[in-house]
């Protein structure tokens, strides 16, 4: 226990009982052996008068009023024996009593625990005390909160920290964790002043067992409190968070106090630090200094320092104290033979935290010789006193380091947030981005210079350019400047070492002329793991002065974080550069596409100046319209006539020349090498929509003018740039279209090309619309084109077919009108099945030609058997497939449309007639197969009979 002074423990407190006379424990009682005292303790219950509060872990001042109940049979020697057996409890009591002595005591309910016979009985005592406490009324201001009734008091280890030997008896009020042990789940402070250790000679404890082997001078006892609390310990524990950040001052005070307490001539203290490889190394915290007896030159000589370092290395490796009463006799160490500077005795103990990890080593040199002793050595009691002091110091150091770690982590988090904010903003160049991120960590690391070296592309062992930043302090703030430097102006040696080694370099050099501190960290490409840059910080300034100091591990981590962000910044810059290049490439491609897709000026003039025939002469009002044999210029004129007769040119102020250019440009958007999905199919689809709209006024009443405009544009553009293959083939072959859109790839592509043409200079037929109308029309065009995907039709047709079951359908709902527009788009797209038989048969052959070509590609590329309608082997089954196509897809749609709108009945009628014709062909094909089989069988019979003859 800290400051254990046997001279001040000459008497014990008087004990009295109800009928017995007071008796004082004499010093002779201490001469009894420890074994006899323990036997006496075990044979008789320890009940004290006036000392029941002393041993109770739930002590309160009120318990002193009931002390007569605890006094029976207690003697001084039994008290001493019990104290010896329960040193951990005694220490806890000392700390608790010191706290109570330095602050007003809070009243508690009187408790009457029975004194246990041994340390193993403490669990029962705690259980009973806790049970008694729960049974009573709640304490308004409790001092104790025992978290577990099963906790048992353990013997005190030589290096146990305060957080362990106070743990079971520590106040826990308001759930506040103690700054001295934040890792402990039970160790918390109450609102009372912080605990302070009690020297054995304090008035609160007038008697304590004497230890014959421990003798110290009266001056030392006076130094440690003169019967009062230990001043250093009290100041340390009461200081709380005031020590945070003052490790050097804390260690210096501890070494001075312990050195004077042990009457040492010299002392020093080193703290444990991990190197880059994770190995423990000692770093000087308090240099070897004189406390008396030796000259400064001799004390700080190189030989002495080497000896001290060797001793501390042994203590660090073993984790155990080392008390050398004569260093010259220890073969492990070589010492100076000069008698005038000879180190005689050395006491070194490890400083441990609550996890029993060594966090430092302290050394005491040459105990000062007293007048009555020729040669003084450090005794076992000195070792114990020093160890106990260092236990408390280790506890505080651990928390100081924890506080420092949390503070550094807060700094690091702030730096990371700032660097992330810089990275998230748009920057014009990669160098500007790196400069801003480097400037964010310079204030955190207190570095004066930051340099980023960019390696050369030609020579891997050199740098092509540098980004150099300098920090200039302006009062409490600092200003970061970027200085233009050539590569040759800056020392590259350390950066080159880092570039070649590809690992962080932390260096600190000190000489009489100059000091240098720097860190170099490689910046890696996350993909290739190549070093793409080297970050270097130089000249770290001290927080309180202008002196240079070494960069610590936290600075290394910040620089490594900067390196990671620099790598991200480089990837970001490269991604931005690639994006810009691709954007430029796309713009160039669009310019080329616009040039080649736009109709020639001469073609536009011809169409613009042509006299447009009437709808009747062009027969575009007829559901049986066919463009077969129609000259191409007449198809353009027919398209223009549709827009004129629907009054779209007048209603939307469409420029006539723009309309002509748009029609011709749309024609150029269709591929000529596709058998079916070409311009003729687009014209036929638009004509079917026009015929349905003009056949009755009902549809023109249901739809607004904008909806009619969107439908006509969508029908003409719904298959732009069709490749003659289906969506399934595009997805299976992983074409860019499937990667770009995911689903309905062709339909999305058709819409985007439609939008490109509408925005092309000279083809902007929607320029007369307001912004809101423009967005609305584009949205309707997109939905109408996507509706031509048969997958979408199959998903929505059940809802549309259900409309026929209603007596009256309300088309005021946008949802209902959108459904109607989608179904009319499909009806127009499939209208070839309603054309006259000769036209239907011609178109069916074109469709089968396109489908069989895709099937051949699938066989060759994917080595699979195509579906039935795309398998060329099923070409003879075309009539059967057409009948199935009509029954499954077409007939239900046209039946519903004709039911809702009588004027569309010709579509249903044409579909029925074509079904009958295809069914007739299917029967003929079946009869032909049967007759072929019959002829073949007869031929075989004749050959067989001739053979037999």
mmCIF file of C-alpha atoms in Angstrom, residues 58-251:
data_model
loop_
_atom_site.group_PDB
_atom_site.id
_atom_site.type_symbol
_atom_site.label_atom_id
_atom_site.label_comp_id
_atom_site.label_asym_id
_atom_site.label_seq_id
_atom_site.Cartn_x
_atom_site.Cartn_y
_atom_site.Cartn_z
ATOM 1 C CA UNK A 58 -21.223 -1.045 3.729
ATOM 2 C CA UNK A 59 -19.923 1.224 6.473
ATOM 3 C CA UNK A 60 -21.819 4.326 7.399
ATOM 4 C CA UNK A 61 -21.377 6.759 10.319
ATOM 5 C CA UNK A 62 -24.558 5.483 11.937
ATOM 6 C CA UNK A 63 -23.030 2.080 12.422
ATOM 7 C CA UNK A 64 -20.670 3.584 14.985
ATOM 8 C CA UNK A 65 -23.617 4.171 17.292
ATOM 9 C CA UNK A 66 -24.260 0.436 17.436
ATOM 10 C CA UNK A 67 -20.669 -0.624 18.031
ATOM 11 C CA UNK A 68 -21.407 -2.322 21.346
ATOM 12 C CA UNK A 69 -23.036 -5.045 19.356
ATOM 13 C CA UNK A 70 -19.816 -5.842 17.496
ATOM 14 C CA UNK A 71 -17.310 -5.769 20.351
ATOM 15 C CA UNK A 72 -17.675 -9.150 21.956
ATOM 16 C CA UNK A 73 -14.490 -11.172 22.128
ATOM 17 C CA UNK A 74 -12.337 -8.905 19.934
ATOM 18 C CA UNK A 75 -8.684 -8.398 20.810
ATOM 19 C CA UNK A 76 -5.983 -6.258 19.284
ATOM 20 C CA UNK A 77 -3.895 -9.173 18.049
ATOM 21 C CA UNK A 78 -6.917 -10.564 16.249
ATOM 22 C CA UNK A 79 -7.464 -7.241 14.554
ATOM 23 C CA UNK A 80 -3.874 -7.176 13.382
ATOM 24 C CA UNK A 81 -4.027 -10.742 12.137
ATOM 25 C CA UNK A 82 -7.212 -10.087 10.229
ATOM 26 C CA UNK A 83 -5.710 -6.979 8.651
ATOM 27 C CA UNK A 84 -2.702 -8.991 7.560
ATOM 28 C CA UNK A 85 -4.882 -11.646 5.967
ATOM 29 C CA UNK A 86 -7.075 -9.108 4.164
ATOM 30 C CA UNK A 87 -4.714 -6.526 2.781
ATOM 31 C CA UNK A 88 -6.915 -5.908 -0.216
ATOM 32 C CA UNK A 89 -9.856 -5.035 2.003
ATOM 33 C CA UNK A 90 -7.613 -2.858 4.170
ATOM 34 C CA UNK A 91 -6.476 -0.860 1.178
ATOM 35 C CA UNK A 92 -10.033 -0.350 0.025
ATOM 36 C CA UNK A 93 -10.948 0.835 3.467
ATOM 37 C CA UNK A 94 -8.055 3.314 3.603
ATOM 38 C CA UNK A 95 -9.140 4.927 0.379
ATOM 39 C CA UNK A 96 -12.752 5.055 1.457
ATOM 40 C CA UNK A 97 -11.928 6.512 4.827
ATOM 41 C CA UNK A 98 -9.700 9.160 3.267
ATOM 42 C CA UNK A 99 -12.548 10.228 1.051
ATOM 43 C CA UNK A 100 -14.938 10.331 3.957
ATOM 44 C CA UNK A 101 -12.438 12.335 6.019
ATOM 45 C CA UNK A 102 -12.006 14.969 3.330
ATOM 46 C CA UNK A 103 -15.732 15.513 2.621
ATOM 47 C CA UNK A 104 -19.017 15.677 4.553
ATOM 48 C CA UNK A 105 -20.279 12.228 5.218
ATOM 49 C CA UNK A 106 -23.642 11.236 3.832
ATOM 50 C CA UNK A 107 -26.042 9.497 6.172
ATOM 51 C CA UNK A 108 -26.997 5.918 5.377
ATOM 52 C CA UNK A 109 -29.271 3.407 6.935
ATOM 53 C CA UNK A 110 -27.534 1.513 9.739
ATOM 54 C CA UNK A 111 -26.298 -1.861 8.626
ATOM 55 C CA UNK A 112 -25.195 -4.718 10.835
ATOM 56 C CA UNK A 113 -23.075 -7.136 8.826
ATOM 57 C CA UNK A 114 -21.269 -9.877 10.590
ATOM 58 C CA UNK A 115 -17.502 -9.784 10.320
ATOM 59 C CA UNK A 116 -16.314 -12.694 8.139
ATOM 60 C CA UNK A 117 -13.731 -15.107 9.361
ATOM 61 C CA UNK A 118 -11.741 -15.120 6.145
ATOM 62 C CA UNK A 119 -11.621 -13.521 2.784
ATOM 63 C CA UNK A 120 -13.741 -16.301 1.380
ATOM 64 C CA UNK A 121 -16.609 -15.213 3.624
ATOM 65 C CA UNK A 122 -16.829 -11.788 2.103
ATOM 66 C CA UNK A 123 -19.223 -12.962 -0.547
ATOM 67 C CA UNK A 124 -21.699 -13.995 2.148
ATOM 68 C CA UNK A 125 -21.229 -10.686 3.890
ATOM 69 C CA UNK A 126 -21.902 -8.802 0.679
ATOM 70 C CA UNK A 127 -24.951 -10.904 -0.072
ATOM 71 C CA UNK A 128 -26.406 -10.286 3.395
ATOM 72 C CA UNK A 129 -25.630 -6.604 3.253
ATOM 73 C CA UNK A 130 -27.172 -6.266 -0.162
ATOM 74 C CA UNK A 131 -30.217 -8.264 0.927
ATOM 75 C CA UNK A 132 -30.607 -6.021 3.966
ATOM 76 C CA UNK A 133 -30.310 -2.942 1.804
ATOM 77 C CA UNK A 134 -32.946 -4.136 -0.631
ATOM 78 C CA UNK A 135 -35.263 -4.910 2.176
ATOM 79 C CA UNK A 136 -35.054 -1.412 3.619
ATOM 80 C CA UNK A 137 -36.361 1.787 2.191
ATOM 81 C CA UNK A 138 -34.484 3.119 -0.850
ATOM 82 C CA UNK A 139 -31.526 5.326 -0.079
ATOM 83 C CA UNK A 140 -31.959 8.822 -1.331
ATOM 84 C CA UNK A 141 -28.241 9.450 -1.623
ATOM 85 C CA UNK A 142 -26.415 6.087 -1.545
ATOM 86 C CA UNK A 143 -22.680 5.748 -1.352
ATOM 87 C CA UNK A 144 -22.467 2.203 -2.621
ATOM 88 C CA UNK A 145 -23.823 0.168 -5.452
ATOM 89 C CA UNK A 146 -22.514 -3.385 -5.427
ATOM 90 C CA UNK A 147 -23.068 -4.722 -8.906
ATOM 91 C CA UNK A 148 -22.624 -8.410 -8.167
ATOM 92 C CA UNK A 149 -23.215 -10.268 -4.918
ATOM 93 C CA UNK A 150 -20.977 -13.069 -6.061
ATOM 94 C CA UNK A 151 -17.842 -10.919 -6.152
ATOM 95 C CA UNK A 152 -15.191 -12.196 -3.784
ATOM 96 C CA UNK A 153 -12.260 -10.309 -2.406
ATOM 97 C CA UNK A 154 -9.009 -11.532 -3.906
ATOM 98 C CA UNK A 155 -5.514 -11.316 -2.433
ATOM 99 C CA UNK A 156 -3.783 -8.160 -3.554
ATOM 100 C CA UNK A 157 -1.154 -8.714 -6.221
ATOM 101 C CA UNK A 158 2.028 -6.753 -6.011
ATOM 102 C CA UNK A 159 1.086 -4.684 -9.011
ATOM 103 C CA UNK A 160 -2.648 -4.453 -8.686
ATOM 104 C CA UNK A 161 -3.960 -1.079 -9.724
ATOM 105 C CA UNK A 162 -6.315 1.026 -7.696
ATOM 106 C CA UNK A 163 -9.234 0.311 -9.970
ATOM 107 C CA UNK A 164 -9.009 -3.350 -8.940
ATOM 108 C CA UNK A 165 -8.576 -3.070 -5.182
ATOM 109 C CA UNK A 166 -11.248 -0.408 -4.903
ATOM 110 C CA UNK A 167 -13.604 -2.172 -7.257
ATOM 111 C CA UNK A 168 -15.927 -3.861 -4.787
ATOM 112 C CA UNK A 169 -16.362 -0.844 -2.508
ATOM 113 C CA UNK A 170 -16.548 2.057 -4.902
ATOM 114 C CA UNK A 171 -19.458 4.476 -4.880
ATOM 115 C CA UNK A 172 -21.586 4.376 -8.012
ATOM 116 C CA UNK A 173 -23.896 7.340 -8.141
ATOM 117 C CA UNK A 174 -25.758 8.734 -11.135
ATOM 118 C CA UNK A 175 -24.041 6.220 -13.445
ATOM 119 C CA UNK A 176 -21.015 8.449 -13.997
ATOM 120 C CA UNK A 177 -17.847 6.581 -14.918
ATOM 121 C CA UNK A 178 -14.699 7.595 -13.201
ATOM 122 C CA UNK A 179 -12.129 9.293 -15.320
ATOM 123 C CA UNK A 180 -9.563 7.194 -13.529
ATOM 124 C CA UNK A 181 -10.938 3.919 -14.813
ATOM 125 C CA UNK A 182 -13.266 4.359 -17.739
ATOM 126 C CA UNK A 183 -12.883 0.731 -18.747
ATOM 127 C CA UNK A 184 -14.335 -0.566 -15.497
ATOM 128 C CA UNK A 185 -18.028 -1.272 -15.566
ATOM 129 C CA UNK A 186 -18.395 -0.832 -11.807
ATOM 130 C CA UNK A 187 -15.809 1.725 -10.809
ATOM 131 C CA UNK A 188 -17.512 5.112 -10.705
ATOM 132 C CA UNK A 189 -17.346 8.190 -8.542
ATOM 133 C CA UNK A 190 -20.147 9.616 -6.498
ATOM 134 C CA UNK A 191 -20.728 13.289 -5.930
ATOM 135 C CA UNK A 192 -18.450 13.203 -2.937
ATOM 136 C CA UNK A 193 -14.811 14.309 -3.364
ATOM 137 C CA UNK A 194 -12.434 11.841 -5.038
ATOM 138 C CA UNK A 195 -10.831 9.098 -3.052
ATOM 139 C CA UNK A 196 -7.410 9.660 -1.525
ATOM 140 C CA UNK A 197 -5.081 7.107 0.036
ATOM 141 C CA UNK A 198 -4.527 7.260 3.760
ATOM 142 C CA UNK A 199 -1.105 6.943 5.249
ATOM 143 C CA UNK A 200 -1.112 4.480 8.101
ATOM 144 C CA UNK A 201 -0.473 7.187 10.655
ATOM 145 C CA UNK A 202 -3.578 9.199 9.991
ATOM 146 C CA UNK A 203 -5.934 10.015 12.874
ATOM 147 C CA UNK A 204 -8.640 7.903 11.306
ATOM 148 C CA UNK A 205 -6.481 4.823 11.838
ATOM 149 C CA UNK A 206 -4.472 5.059 14.991
ATOM 150 C CA UNK A 207 -3.255 1.466 15.029
ATOM 151 C CA UNK A 208 -1.767 -0.730 12.344
ATOM 152 C CA UNK A 209 0.338 -3.948 12.458
ATOM 153 C CA UNK A 210 4.026 -3.285 12.661
ATOM 154 C CA UNK A 211 6.448 -4.750 10.124
ATOM 155 C CA UNK A 212 9.867 -5.340 11.646
ATOM 156 C CA UNK A 213 11.659 -5.627 8.316
ATOM 157 C CA UNK A 214 10.633 -2.131 7.233
ATOM 158 C CA UNK A 215 12.414 0.868 8.709
ATOM 159 C CA UNK A 216 12.385 4.419 7.384
ATOM 160 C CA UNK A 217 13.493 7.695 8.796
ATOM 161 C CA UNK A 218 11.204 10.077 10.623
ATOM 162 C CA UNK A 219 11.869 12.680 8.000
ATOM 163 C CA UNK A 220 10.524 10.342 5.317
ATOM 164 C CA UNK A 221 7.380 9.789 7.291
ATOM 165 C CA UNK A 222 6.970 13.500 7.685
ATOM 166 C CA UNK A 223 7.602 13.890 3.967
ATOM 167 C CA UNK A 224 4.735 11.528 3.233
ATOM 168 C CA UNK A 225 2.233 13.379 5.318
ATOM 169 C CA UNK A 226 3.435 13.403 8.955
ATOM 170 C CA UNK A 227 0.462 11.425 10.021
ATOM 171 C CA UNK A 228 -1.795 12.924 7.374
ATOM 172 C CA UNK A 229 -2.778 11.662 3.908
ATOM 173 C CA UNK A 230 -0.056 11.217 1.279
ATOM 174 C CA UNK A 231 0.072 14.632 -0.421
ATOM 175 C CA UNK A 232 1.183 13.342 -3.803
ATOM 176 C CA UNK A 233 -1.422 10.604 -3.854
ATOM 177 C CA UNK A 234 -4.153 12.945 -2.695
ATOM 178 C CA UNK A 235 -3.263 15.502 -5.314
ATOM 179 C CA UNK A 236 -3.013 12.827 -7.977
ATOM 180 C CA UNK A 237 -6.385 11.237 -7.306
ATOM 181 C CA UNK A 238 -8.138 14.536 -6.693
ATOM 182 C CA UNK A 239 -6.626 16.027 -9.835
ATOM 183 C CA UNK A 240 -8.881 13.926 -12.052
ATOM 184 C CA UNK A 241 -8.871 15.185 -15.612
ATOM 185 C CA UNK A 242 -6.439 17.999 -14.779
ATOM 186 C CA UNK A 243 -3.594 15.536 -15.415
ATOM 187 C CA UNK A 244 -4.841 14.727 -18.875
ATOM 188 C CA UNK A 245 -2.311 15.828 -21.434
ATOM 189 C CA UNK A 246 0.444 16.424 -18.806
ATOM 190 C CA UNK A 247 2.208 13.074 -18.915
ATOM 191 C CA UNK A 248 5.683 14.565 -18.458
ATOM 192 C CA UNK A 249 4.607 16.641 -15.458
ATOM 193 C CA UNK A 250 2.743 13.683 -13.978
ATOM 194 C CA UNK A 251 5.742 11.352 -14.293
#
